[in-house]
Structure formats: C-alpha cells, structure tokens
Coordinates of C-alpha atoms and ligand atoms in Angstrom, one line a residue:
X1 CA -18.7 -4.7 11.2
X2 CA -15.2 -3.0 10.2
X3 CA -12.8 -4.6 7.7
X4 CA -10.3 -6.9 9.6
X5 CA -7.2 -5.3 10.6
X6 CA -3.7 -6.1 8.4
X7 CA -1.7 -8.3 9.7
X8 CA 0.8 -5.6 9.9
X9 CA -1.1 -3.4 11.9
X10 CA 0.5 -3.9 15.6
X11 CA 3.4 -5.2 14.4
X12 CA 6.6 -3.5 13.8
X13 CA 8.7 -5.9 12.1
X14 CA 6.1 -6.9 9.5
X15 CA 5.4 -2.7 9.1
X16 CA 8.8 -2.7 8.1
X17 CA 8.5 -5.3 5.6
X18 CA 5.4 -4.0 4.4
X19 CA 7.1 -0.7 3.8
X20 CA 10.0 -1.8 2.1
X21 CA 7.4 -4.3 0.4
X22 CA 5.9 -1.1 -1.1
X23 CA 8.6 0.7 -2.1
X24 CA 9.8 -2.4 -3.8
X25 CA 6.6 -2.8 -5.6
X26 CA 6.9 1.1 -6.7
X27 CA 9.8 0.7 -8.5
X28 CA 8.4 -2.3 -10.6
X29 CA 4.7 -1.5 -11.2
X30 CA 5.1 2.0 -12.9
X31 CA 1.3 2.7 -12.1
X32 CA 1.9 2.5 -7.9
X33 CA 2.0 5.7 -6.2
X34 CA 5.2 4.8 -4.6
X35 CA 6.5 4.7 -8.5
X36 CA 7.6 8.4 -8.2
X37 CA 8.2 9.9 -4.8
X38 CA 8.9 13.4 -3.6
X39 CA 12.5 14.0 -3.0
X40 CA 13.2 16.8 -1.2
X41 CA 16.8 18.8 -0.8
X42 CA 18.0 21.7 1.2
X43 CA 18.2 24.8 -1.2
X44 CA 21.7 26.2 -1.7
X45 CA 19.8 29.1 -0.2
X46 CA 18.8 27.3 2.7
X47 CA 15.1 26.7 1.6
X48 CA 13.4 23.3 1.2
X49 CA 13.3 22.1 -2.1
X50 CA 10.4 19.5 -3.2
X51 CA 10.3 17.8 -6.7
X52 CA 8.6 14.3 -8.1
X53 CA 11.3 11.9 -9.2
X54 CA 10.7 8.2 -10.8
X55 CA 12.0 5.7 -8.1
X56 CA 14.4 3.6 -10.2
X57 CA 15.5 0.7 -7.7
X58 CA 15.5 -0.1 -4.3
X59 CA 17.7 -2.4 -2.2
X60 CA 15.8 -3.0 1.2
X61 CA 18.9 -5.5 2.9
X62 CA 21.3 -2.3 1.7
X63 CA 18.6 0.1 2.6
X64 CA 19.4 2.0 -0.6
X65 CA 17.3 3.8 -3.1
X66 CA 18.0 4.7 -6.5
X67 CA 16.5 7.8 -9.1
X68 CA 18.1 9.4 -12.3
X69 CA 18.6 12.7 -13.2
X70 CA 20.3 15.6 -14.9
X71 CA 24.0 16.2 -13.9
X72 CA 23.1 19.9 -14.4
X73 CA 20.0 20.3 -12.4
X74 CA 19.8 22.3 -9.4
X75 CA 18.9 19.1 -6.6
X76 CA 22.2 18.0 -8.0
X77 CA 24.1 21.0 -7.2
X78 CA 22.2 21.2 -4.0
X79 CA 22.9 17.5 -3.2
X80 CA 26.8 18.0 -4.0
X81 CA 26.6 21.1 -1.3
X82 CA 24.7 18.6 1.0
X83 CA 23.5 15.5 0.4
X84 CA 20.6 15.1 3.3
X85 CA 17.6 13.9 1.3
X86 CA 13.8 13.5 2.3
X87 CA 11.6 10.7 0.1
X88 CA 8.3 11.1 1.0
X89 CA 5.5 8.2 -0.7
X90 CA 1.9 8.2 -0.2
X91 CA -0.6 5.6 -1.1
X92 CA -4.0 7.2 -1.0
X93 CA -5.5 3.8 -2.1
X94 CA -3.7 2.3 0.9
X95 CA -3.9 5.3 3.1
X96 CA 0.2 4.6 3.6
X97 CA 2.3 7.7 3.6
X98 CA 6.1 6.5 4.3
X99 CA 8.9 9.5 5.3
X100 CA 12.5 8.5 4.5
X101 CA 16.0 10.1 5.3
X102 CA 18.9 9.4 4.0
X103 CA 22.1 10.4 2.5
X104 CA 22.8 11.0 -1.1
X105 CA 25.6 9.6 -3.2
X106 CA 25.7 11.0 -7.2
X107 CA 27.3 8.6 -9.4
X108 CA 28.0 10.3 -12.4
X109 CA 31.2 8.9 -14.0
X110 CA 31.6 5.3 -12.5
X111 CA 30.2 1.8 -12.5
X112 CA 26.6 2.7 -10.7
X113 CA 26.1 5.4 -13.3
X114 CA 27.1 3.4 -16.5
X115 CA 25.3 0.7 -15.2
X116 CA 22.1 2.6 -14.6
X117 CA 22.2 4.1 -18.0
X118 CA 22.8 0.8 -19.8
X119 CA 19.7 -0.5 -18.0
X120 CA 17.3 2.9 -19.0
X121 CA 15.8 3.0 -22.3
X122 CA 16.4 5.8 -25.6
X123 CA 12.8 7.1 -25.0
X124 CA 14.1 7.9 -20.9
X125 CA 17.8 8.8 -21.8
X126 CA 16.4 11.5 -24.2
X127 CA 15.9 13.9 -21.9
X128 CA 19.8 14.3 -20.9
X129 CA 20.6 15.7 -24.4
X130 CA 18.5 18.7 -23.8
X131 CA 19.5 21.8 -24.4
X132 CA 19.9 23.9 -22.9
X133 CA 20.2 22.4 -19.3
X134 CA 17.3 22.3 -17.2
X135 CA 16.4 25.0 -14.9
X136 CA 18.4 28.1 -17.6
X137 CA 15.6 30.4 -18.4
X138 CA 14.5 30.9 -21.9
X139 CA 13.0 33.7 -24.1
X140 CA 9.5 31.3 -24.9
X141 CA 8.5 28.1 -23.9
X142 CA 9.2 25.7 -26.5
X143 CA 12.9 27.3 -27.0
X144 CA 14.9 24.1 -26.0
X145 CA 15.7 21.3 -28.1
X146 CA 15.8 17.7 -27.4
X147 CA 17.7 14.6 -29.2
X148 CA 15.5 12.1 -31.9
X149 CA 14.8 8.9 -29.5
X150 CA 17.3 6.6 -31.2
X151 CA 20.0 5.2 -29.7
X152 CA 22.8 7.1 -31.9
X153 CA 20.7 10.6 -30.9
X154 CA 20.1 10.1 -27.0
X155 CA 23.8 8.3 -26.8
X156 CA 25.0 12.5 -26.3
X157 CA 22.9 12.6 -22.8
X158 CA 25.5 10.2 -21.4
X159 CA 27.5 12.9 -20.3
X160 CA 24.8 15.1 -18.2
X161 CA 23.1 11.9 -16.9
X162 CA 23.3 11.1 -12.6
X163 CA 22.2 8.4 -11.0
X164 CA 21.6 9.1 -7.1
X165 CA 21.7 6.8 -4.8
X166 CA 19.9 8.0 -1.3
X167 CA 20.8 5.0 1.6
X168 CA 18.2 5.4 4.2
X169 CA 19.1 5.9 8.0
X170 CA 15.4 6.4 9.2
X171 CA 11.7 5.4 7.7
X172 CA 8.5 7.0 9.4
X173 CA 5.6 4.9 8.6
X174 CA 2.0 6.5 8.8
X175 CA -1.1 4.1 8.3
X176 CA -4.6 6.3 8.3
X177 CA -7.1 3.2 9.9
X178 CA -10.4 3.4 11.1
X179 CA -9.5 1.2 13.5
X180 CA -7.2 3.8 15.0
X181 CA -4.1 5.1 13.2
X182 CA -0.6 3.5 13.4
X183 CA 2.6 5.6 13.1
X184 CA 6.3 4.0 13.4
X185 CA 9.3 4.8 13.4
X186 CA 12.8 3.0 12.6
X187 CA 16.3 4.1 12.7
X188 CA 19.2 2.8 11.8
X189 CA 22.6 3.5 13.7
X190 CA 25.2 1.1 11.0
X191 CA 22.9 -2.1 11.3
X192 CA 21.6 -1.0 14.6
X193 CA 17.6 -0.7 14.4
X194 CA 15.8 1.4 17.0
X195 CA 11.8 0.5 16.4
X196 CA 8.9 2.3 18.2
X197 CA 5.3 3.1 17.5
X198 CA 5.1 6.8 17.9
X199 CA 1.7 8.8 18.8
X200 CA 0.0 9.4 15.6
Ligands
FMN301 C1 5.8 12.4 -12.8 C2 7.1 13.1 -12.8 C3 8.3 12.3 -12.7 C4 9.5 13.0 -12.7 N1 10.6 12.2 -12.6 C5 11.9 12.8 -12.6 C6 13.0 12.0 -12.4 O1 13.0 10.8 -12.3 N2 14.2 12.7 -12.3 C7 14.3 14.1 -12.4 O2 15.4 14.6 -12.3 N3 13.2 14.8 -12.5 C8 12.0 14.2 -12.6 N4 10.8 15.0 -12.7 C9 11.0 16.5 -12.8 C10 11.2 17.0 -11.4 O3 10.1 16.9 -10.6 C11 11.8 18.5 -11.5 O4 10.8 19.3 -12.1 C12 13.1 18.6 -12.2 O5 13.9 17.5 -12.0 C13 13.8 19.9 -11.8 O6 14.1 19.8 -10.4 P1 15.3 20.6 -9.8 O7 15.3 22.0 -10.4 O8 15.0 20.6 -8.3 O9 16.6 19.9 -10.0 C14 9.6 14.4 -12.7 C15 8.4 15.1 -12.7 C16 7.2 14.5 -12.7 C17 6.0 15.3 -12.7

C-alpha cells in the first residue's frame, strides 16, 4: 500500500501555505534546504547568472524575501541594471522544488539595511570588510584579506554591506509523488491571485 497522500496534495490554497510554510522554516532552521536558495540574475551581458545565497527572512502576507550581500558584488550591479530575480528551493527530502519571481529592491544606506546588519552577527558581517571586493581577480589564491571577527574589526564592512529584498509576483510549486506529480502555479497581479494546477 502507498504512503497517504499530504493533505496538501489537491489542494491549492494549503500548497500555498505549505510553500510559504517552507520557505519560512528555511530561514529559521539553518540545516533546511530552503536555508540557502539559488538566486538567479540577468548578466549585465545578458547571460543568466546563478549563485547560492542564505535566505535571511521571509514575509509571506508581504510576499517579500530577504538575503545579504556585498554592495560590490556583481548580482548587485546586475540587480541595480535590472532587478528581475529567480529563487529557486529544492527539498530533495521532501521532493518539493519551489520557482519564485520577483522584483529586487537593495537597501544599502536606509532603515532595512541598518536594521538587517544590527540583526547579523560579527562572525557573518566579516565577510564585508574584505579586501579586495569580491569578484577582482588576484595574483594567488589566498591574496585577500579579511577583518578579525570582533565587533570593532567587522564594524568597517558596514559600508559595502546590501540587504535585498526580492517581493514575489509568482511561485511555481513542483511536488515529485508517486502518487502522480503535482505542479502549481500562483500569480499575483497587486493582491490579485490567479491559482492553477499546471501539467507537470
Ligand atoms: C552555502 C553558500 C551560501 C552563500 N550565501 C551567500 C549569501 O548569503 N550572500 C552572498 O552574497 N553570497 C553568498 N554565497 C556566495 C555566492 O554563491 C556567490 O559565489 C557570491 O556572492 C558571488 O556572486 P556574484 O559574483 O554573482 O555576485 C554563498 C555561497 C554558498 C556556497
């Protein structure tokens, strides 16, 4: 006999929640998969651009997602160009991969940023203060320097450190069952949600 079914399963509205459920539980259990997400640009060259980011908070009522990084990386200079982002989260444990879309805010010098570094710790904020910025080549691999992990040292990294804030305007939900496969969709137009199961 085959496991039961989730209760989810033919239902939209608790897929939803289930998804959201997810991503909220990847933010707060650092060993979930949905703890660090693929966030994916569009290169300044026009090329996809795919990187691993830690998922720092979610808001599902605001639909909003939050991750940190380096004022001076290139998904930073790509998001400032455009800021269409992808998150993409798969469970292999749960056989739940989730596709979001969104748009991309960077708070850099304002109350989301300073409030997002007050709430990271010295051994996280230590990677702003290197030097030189990510992504600038160098003549061997360990030629870069980082700040001691104090408070006083990592206090520098202020300056280069972005907090971006994607809010979502469509989730894609995929479940892999043996009972059949399940694949939503959900868009939002303002508040305005369009639901529909799509062909898997
Ligand atoms: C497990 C893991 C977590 C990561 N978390 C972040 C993160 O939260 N923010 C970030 O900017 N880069 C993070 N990175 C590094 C990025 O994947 C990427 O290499 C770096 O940010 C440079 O990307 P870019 O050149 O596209 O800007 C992480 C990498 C790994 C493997």
């Amino acid at each position: 006999m085959s496991a039961p079914v989730p209760s989810f399963y033919d239902d939209l509205g608790e897929t939803l929640a289930e998804a959201w459920r997810l991503i909220g539980r990847g933010v707060a259990d650092r060993r979930s998969p949905f703890h660090h997400p693929t966030a994916a640009t569009i290169g300044i060259d026009g090329r996809p651009q795919a990187r691993t980011v830690i998922l720092r908070s979610c808001d599902a009522a605001g639909r909003t997602l939050r991750f940190h990084t380096d004022g001076r990386s290139e998904k930073v200079r790509e998001l400032a160009a455009d800021g269409r982002i992808g998150l993409h989260f798969y469970d292999p444990g749960s056989k739940i991969q989730l596709r979001l879309a969104g748009v991309a805010t960077l708070h850099r010098d304002d109350a989301v940023a300073d409030a997002a570094w007050a709430g990271s710790r010295a051994f996280s904020r230590q990677c702003y203060g290197i030097e030189p910025g990510p992504g600038v080549e160098i003549g061997a691999g360990g030629a870069f320097a980082l700040p001691e992990g104090t408070d006083e040292a990592t206090a520098g990294g202020r300056a280069n450190f972005c907090a971006v804030v994607a809010s979502v305007t469509a989730l894609e939900w995929l479940y892999l069952a043996a009972a059949g496969h399940r694949r939503a969709r959900f868009r939002w137009d303002g508040e305005a949600l369009d639901a529909t199961w799509l062909a898997p």
